[in-house]
Amino acid sequence: MDEVTVWDGLTAGLEPIIQLRSLNIGYGKSLAKDITAEIYTGDRIAIIGPSGVGKTTLLRTIAGLIAPLSGEINNNCSGRGDIGYIPQKLGLVRHSSAKSNVMLGARTRKSRFHLPFLGLGEGLNKEVDQLLQKLGISEISDEPVRILSGGQQRRVAIARALIQKPKLIVADEFLGELDADNIDSIIDILETQLSEINATLVMVEHQENIARSIATRIWRIVDNQIIEERVE
Amino acid sequence: MNKKLLLWITVTGILTILAIDDIVEDWSTIDGSFEKIYIFFTQDLFPPDWSILSSEPNIKCNSEIGFFCSQAWKGISETLQMAFIATVLGFVISLPIASLAANNLYPLPIAMAARVFLAGLRSLPSIIWALIFTIAIGFGPFPGVLAMTLYSIGYLGKLQYEAIEGIANEPLEASMAMGLTKSERFLFVVIPESSNNLISQLLFMFEYNVRHGTVLGLVGAGGIGQYIDTNLKFFVYDKAMAFLIVIFVVVVIIDILSMVIRSYVTDESDFKRPKWWTVLLPSDAAMKIHRRNLEE
């Protein structure tokens, strides 16, 4: 286990998909300062640290939802559908069916000029059905998300992100409140699918053991700084 | 009682009495008013003249059932049609404007401009719009429809943007991060998330337009109100009373129907009903059957 301020993959000849340069993040007041780091294709990064240190803020900054107070982000995944986002409360459309939610992710695979009322095509529809099957939620695909269990809702949120075939999936404590069996099963599915589409994962996780079971790199926010640890 | 509250009640009470005293210049005019009202009700309004429910030779009608050729049917069906068209048009037009007015979708300057526009439409009651359109177009139901449509846009638009602003932020954020366009976000996130409120508001607006559609006839803008106006002008109060009772019955029926429909668009009831006949069951009973089917 190596512990360094931030692992430098550039020297290893890797191409970063996101570069954070001297970032100062927060909402008006700075939560974490001078963050310089790279995210590479295929990385599994878990951001950990106590409450209130800016984990979610960093994640939202990476997802492009908030601008940093200062510093620079070189983002190679700013195109349509490049980022799949799974917020803490999952961000599902509660009154739509599980399948409609996943179709929302599939829509990003079409051009932004694709008319909303046109269907997404048989191929993409089939792909959605197959993914729902893989995630074990095909039977509830017509149910409104609102009535699904926590585990089922998480699978829908994961399916919505995966169907995009994004370069990067950003997930915020999305395994919270699940039992151990459900967590293991979701992690297994996620890892298989991430490898299949060669996507990168950056997640916030407050349970360190869960973070270690997925991550290859751990960013621990301590005293407004990121301390990186590589998990072998 | 709290002293501060007592003081507020006393001050408000005194101000109310002073305002009434200022408005009513001569209190002696009230003398005998209750008797006048009593006489008006018992001698002029009652018994209502129910001939309005029978076939009327002046009305063009192909039906063999007399009621469908009556003044009451012609009037109320015209009012219902006017209210229906105005509500549908108002809803379709107000929805995109409401999306511009919602400050969780568009920046404040755009939202403010859309809000001012909606407030402008709302600031004139539909009867004033009807007056303007009867001057511009002439008498009949068409100016009434235009008047109700404009008012519906202003009124529904406000209710809609408030409903849109009330939706959870996370689905919107997730769709923004995903790279969905504004129109996709509106169609696939905002509308489904606020659908229950939007349907409920639509039903409320229809009810409102039926009630107000009856008043528009007073300025010549069609509907059952026009019959009431004519009868009042010629002092045929018993017929006017019959029309008022018809309106009351129709409003009560619409109210009950709308209450039933609204009960299907609450959070507890917007799931796929397991069998067609379960639409007749209360939502929790239907949900139990639905869950049982899922478990099986």
PDB file of C-alpha atoms in Angstrom, chain A residues 90 148-155 174 177-178 182 186:
ATOM      1  CA  LEU A  90     -30.360   8.504  -6.984  1.00  0.00           C
ATOM      2  CA  LEU A 148     -39.691   0.002  -5.893  1.00  0.00           C
ATOM      3  CA  SER A 149     -37.475  -1.110  -3.007  1.00  0.00           C
ATOM      4  CA  GLY A 150     -34.212   0.710  -2.223  1.00  0.00           C
ATOM      5  CA  GLY A 151     -32.140  -2.043  -3.860  1.00  0.00           C
ATOM      6  CA  GLN A 152     -34.278  -2.051  -7.015  1.00  0.00           C
ATOM      7  CA  GLN A 153     -34.083   1.727  -7.264  1.00  0.00           C
ATOM      8  CA  ARG A 154     -30.293   1.589  -7.031  1.00  0.00           C
ATOM      9  CA  ARG A 155     -30.171  -0.961  -9.827  1.00  0.00           C
ATOM     10  CA  PHE A 174     -25.232   5.294  -3.816  1.00  0.00           C
ATOM     11  CA  GLU A 177     -28.827   1.954   3.557  1.00  0.00           C
ATOM     12  CA  LEU A 178     -28.517  -1.362   1.704  1.00  0.00           C
ATOM     13  CA  ASN A 182     -27.530  -6.328  -1.823  1.00  0.00           C
ATOM     14  CA  ILE A 186     -24.638  -4.553  -6.841  1.00  0.00           C
TER      15      ILE A 186
END
